[in-house]
Short mmCIF file of C-alpha atoms in Angstrom, two decimals:
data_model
loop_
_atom_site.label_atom_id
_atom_site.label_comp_id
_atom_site.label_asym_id
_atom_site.label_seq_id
_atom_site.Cartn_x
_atom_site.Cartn_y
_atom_site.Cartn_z
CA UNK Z 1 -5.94 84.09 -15.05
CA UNK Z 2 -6.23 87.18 -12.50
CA UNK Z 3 -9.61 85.30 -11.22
CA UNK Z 4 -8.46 83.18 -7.90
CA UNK Z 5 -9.05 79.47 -8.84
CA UNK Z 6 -9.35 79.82 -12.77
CA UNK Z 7 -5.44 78.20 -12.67
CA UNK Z 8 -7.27 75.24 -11.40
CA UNK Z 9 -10.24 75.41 -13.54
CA UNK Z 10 -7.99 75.47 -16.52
CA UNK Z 11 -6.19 72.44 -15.20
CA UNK Z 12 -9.69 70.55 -14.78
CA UNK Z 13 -10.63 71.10 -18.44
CA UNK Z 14 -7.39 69.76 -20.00
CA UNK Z 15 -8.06 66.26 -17.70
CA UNK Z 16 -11.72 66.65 -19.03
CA UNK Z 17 -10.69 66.57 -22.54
CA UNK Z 18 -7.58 64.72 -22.15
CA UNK Z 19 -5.27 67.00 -23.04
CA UNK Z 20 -1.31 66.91 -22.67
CA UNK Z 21 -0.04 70.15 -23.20
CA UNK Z 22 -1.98 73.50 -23.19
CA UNK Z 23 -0.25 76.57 -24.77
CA UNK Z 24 -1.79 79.57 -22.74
CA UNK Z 25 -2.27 83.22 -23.57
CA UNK Z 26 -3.12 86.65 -21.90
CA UNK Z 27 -2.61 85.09 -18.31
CA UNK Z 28 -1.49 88.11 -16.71
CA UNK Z 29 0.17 87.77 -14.38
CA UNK Z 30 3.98 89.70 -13.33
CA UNK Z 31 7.49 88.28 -13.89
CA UNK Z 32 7.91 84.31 -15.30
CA UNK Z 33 7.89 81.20 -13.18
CA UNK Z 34 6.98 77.56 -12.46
CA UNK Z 35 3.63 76.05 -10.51
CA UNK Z 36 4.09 72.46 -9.51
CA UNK Z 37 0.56 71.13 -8.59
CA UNK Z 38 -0.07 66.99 -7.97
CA UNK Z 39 -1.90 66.83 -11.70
CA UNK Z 40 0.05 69.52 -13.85
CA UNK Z 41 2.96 71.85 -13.95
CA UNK Z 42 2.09 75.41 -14.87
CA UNK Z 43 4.88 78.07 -16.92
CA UNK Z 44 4.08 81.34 -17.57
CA UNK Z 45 6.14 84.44 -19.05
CA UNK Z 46 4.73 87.67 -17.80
CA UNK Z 47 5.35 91.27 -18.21
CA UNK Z 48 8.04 92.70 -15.82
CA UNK Z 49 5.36 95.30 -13.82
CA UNK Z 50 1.91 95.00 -13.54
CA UNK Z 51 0.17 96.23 -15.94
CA UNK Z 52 -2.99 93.25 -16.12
CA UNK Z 53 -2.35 92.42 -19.76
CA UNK Z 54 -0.09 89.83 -22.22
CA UNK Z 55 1.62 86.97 -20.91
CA UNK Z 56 1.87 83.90 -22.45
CA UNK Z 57 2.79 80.29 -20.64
CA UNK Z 58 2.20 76.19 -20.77
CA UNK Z 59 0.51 74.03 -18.61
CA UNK Z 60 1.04 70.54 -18.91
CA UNK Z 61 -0.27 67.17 -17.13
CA UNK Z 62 1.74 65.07 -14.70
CA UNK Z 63 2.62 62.31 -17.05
CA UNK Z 64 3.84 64.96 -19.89
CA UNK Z 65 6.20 66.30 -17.00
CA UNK Z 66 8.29 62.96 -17.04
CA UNK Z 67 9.33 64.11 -20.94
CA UNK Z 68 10.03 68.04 -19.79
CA UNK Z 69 13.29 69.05 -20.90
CA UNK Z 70 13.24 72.65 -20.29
CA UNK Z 71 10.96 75.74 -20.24
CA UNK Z 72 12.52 79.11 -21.38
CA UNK Z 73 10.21 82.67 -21.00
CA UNK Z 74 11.06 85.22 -23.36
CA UNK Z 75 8.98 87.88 -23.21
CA UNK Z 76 5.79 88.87 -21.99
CA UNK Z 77 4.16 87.58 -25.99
CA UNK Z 78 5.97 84.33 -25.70
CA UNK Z 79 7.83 81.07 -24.43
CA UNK Z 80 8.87 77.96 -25.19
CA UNK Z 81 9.38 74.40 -23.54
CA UNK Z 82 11.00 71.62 -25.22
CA UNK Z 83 9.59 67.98 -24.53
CA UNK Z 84 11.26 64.64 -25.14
CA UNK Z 85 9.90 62.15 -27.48
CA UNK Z 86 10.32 58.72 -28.92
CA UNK Z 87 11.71 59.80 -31.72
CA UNK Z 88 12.45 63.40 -31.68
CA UNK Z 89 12.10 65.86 -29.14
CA UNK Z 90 9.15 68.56 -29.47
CA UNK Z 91 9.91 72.50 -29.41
CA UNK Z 92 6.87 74.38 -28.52
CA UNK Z 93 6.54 78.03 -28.96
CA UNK Z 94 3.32 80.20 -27.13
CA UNK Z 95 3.25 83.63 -28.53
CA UNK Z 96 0.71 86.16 -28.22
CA UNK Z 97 1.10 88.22 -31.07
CA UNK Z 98 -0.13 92.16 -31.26
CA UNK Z 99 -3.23 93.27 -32.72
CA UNK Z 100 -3.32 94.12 -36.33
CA UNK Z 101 -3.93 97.89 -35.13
CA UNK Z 102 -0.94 97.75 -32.97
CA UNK Z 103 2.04 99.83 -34.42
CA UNK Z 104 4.50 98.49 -37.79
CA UNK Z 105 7.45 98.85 -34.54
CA UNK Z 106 5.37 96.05 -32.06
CA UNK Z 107 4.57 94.23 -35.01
CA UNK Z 108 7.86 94.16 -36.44
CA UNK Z 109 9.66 93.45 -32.95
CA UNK Z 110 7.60 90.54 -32.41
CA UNK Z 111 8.10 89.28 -35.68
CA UNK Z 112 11.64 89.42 -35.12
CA UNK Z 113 11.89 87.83 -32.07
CA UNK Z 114 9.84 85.10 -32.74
CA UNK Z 115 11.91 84.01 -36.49
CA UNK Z 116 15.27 84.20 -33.77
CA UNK Z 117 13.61 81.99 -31.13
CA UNK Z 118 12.70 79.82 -34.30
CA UNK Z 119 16.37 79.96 -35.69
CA UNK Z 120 17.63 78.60 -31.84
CA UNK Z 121 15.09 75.41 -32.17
CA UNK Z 122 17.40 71.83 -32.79
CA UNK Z 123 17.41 71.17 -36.08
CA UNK Z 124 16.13 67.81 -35.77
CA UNK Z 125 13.59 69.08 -33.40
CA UNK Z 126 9.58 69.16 -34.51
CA UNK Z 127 8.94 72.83 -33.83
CA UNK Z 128 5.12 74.00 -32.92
CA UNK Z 129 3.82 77.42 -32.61
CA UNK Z 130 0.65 77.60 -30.82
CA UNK Z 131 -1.11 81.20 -29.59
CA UNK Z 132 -2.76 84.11 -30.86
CA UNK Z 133 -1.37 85.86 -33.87
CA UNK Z 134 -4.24 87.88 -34.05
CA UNK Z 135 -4.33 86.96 -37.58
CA UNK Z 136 -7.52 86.44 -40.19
CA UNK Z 137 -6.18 84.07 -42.93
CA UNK Z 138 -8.29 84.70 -46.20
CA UNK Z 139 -8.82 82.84 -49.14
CA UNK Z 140 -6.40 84.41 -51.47
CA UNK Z 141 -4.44 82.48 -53.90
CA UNK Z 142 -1.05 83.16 -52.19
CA UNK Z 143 -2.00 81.64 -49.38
CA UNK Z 144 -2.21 77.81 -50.60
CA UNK Z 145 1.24 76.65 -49.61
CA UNK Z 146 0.94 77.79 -46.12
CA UNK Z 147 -2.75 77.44 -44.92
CA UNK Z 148 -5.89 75.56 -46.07
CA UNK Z 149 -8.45 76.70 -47.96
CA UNK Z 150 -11.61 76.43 -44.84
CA UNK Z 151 -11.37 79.96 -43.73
CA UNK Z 152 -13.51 82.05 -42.23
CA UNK Z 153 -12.43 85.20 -43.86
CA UNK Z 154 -12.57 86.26 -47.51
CA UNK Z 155 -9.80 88.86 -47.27
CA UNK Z 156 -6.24 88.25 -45.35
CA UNK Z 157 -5.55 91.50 -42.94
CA UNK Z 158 -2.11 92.74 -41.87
CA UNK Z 159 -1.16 90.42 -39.21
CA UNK Z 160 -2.53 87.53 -41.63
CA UNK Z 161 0.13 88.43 -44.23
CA UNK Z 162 2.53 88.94 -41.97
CA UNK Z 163 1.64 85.06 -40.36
CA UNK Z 164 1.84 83.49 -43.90
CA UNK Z 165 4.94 85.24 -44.38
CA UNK Z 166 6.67 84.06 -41.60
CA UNK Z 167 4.82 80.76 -42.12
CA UNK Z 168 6.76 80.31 -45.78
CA UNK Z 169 10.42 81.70 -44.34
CA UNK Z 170 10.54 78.31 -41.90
CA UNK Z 171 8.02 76.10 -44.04
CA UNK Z 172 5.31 75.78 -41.14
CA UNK Z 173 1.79 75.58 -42.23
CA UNK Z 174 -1.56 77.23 -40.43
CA UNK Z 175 -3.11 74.73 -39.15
CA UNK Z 176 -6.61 75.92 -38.24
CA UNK Z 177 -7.36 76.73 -41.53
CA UNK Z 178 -6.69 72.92 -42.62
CA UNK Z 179 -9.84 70.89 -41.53
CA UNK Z 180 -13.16 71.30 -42.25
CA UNK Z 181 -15.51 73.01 -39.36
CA UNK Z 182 -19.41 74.06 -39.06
CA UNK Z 183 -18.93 78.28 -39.74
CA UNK Z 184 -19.81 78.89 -35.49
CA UNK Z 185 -16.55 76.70 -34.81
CA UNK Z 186 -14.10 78.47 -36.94
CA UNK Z 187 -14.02 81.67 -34.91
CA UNK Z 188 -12.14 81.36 -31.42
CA UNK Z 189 -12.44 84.46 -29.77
CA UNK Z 190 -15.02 84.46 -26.93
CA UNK Z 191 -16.70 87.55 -25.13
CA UNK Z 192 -14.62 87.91 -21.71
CA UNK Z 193 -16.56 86.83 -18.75
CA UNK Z 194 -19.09 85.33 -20.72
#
């Protein structure tokens, strides 16, 4: 998001697709804030000095603003906002997790952080964790009760286990791993500036 106009690019893809809320990741930018625009409201949660890396945020369109409740940055790997529904309200959590060859400290920390943000969530609430937990969710057996069985990878790494882990402690499920997909639209990551 350090490209000039990509804010508003971003903005003209979710109206494109029709899109509500958009959990962000890796937008860079210093500190945490708010970005009124006419057709969406942008949050982000930065890291305190520039260093051109992490950051998570939402952006969300100008009808989902009349349901905004609040929008709380953590740190510089996540945030949450909490939206009001018909029948309960929604707690969404962005997190950018780090990289399975980051160190067991990072890992751990985030880990951490994330299950007390989790514990802090209404009870009544429907909580959603959207980001990148830099995660590959395999096919092994252990793995039935919190993910489906159309992965892309035969073998869970580090940050997978640790994701299913944390996915059984609150009784979440992986999602992406749920619905069947052609193999070239299971991976997500994409090339930057391609």
């Amino acid at each position: 998001m350090l490209v000039p106009g990509r804010m508003n690019e971003i903005a003209n893809e979710m109206q494109k697709f029709g899109i509500n809320v958009l959990a962000l990741q890796e937008i860079r930018w210093v500190g945490q804030g708010r970005i009124d625009k006419k057709n969406f409201t942008m949050f982000y949660s930065g890291p305190k000095t520039r260093t051109g890396l992490g950051g998570t945020g939402f952006m969300i369109d100008s009808l989902t603003r009349k349901s905004f409740i609040y929008f709380e940055p953590i740190n510089e790997r996540m945030c949450k906002i909490r939206l009001r529904s018909n029948f309960r309200n929604i707690s969404l959590i962005s997190v950018y997790a780090p990289t399975n060859e980051s160190n067991e400290e990072e890992k751990r920390r985030f880990y951490n952080q994330l299950s007390r943000e989790c514990e802090k969530i209404p009870k009544y609430d429907t909580l959603i964790i959207l980001g990148d937990f830099n995660a590959q969710i395999g096919t092994e057996d252990f793995l039935k009760d919190v993910a489906g069985k159309f992965t892309l990878q035969l073998e869970t790494n580090d940050n997978g286990r640790r994701l299913s882990q944390f996915a059984v402690s609150f009784n979440l499920i992986i999602k992406s791993t749920c619905f069947k997909h052609k193999l070239i639209h299971k991976g997500t990551w994409k090339v930057p500036g391609k």
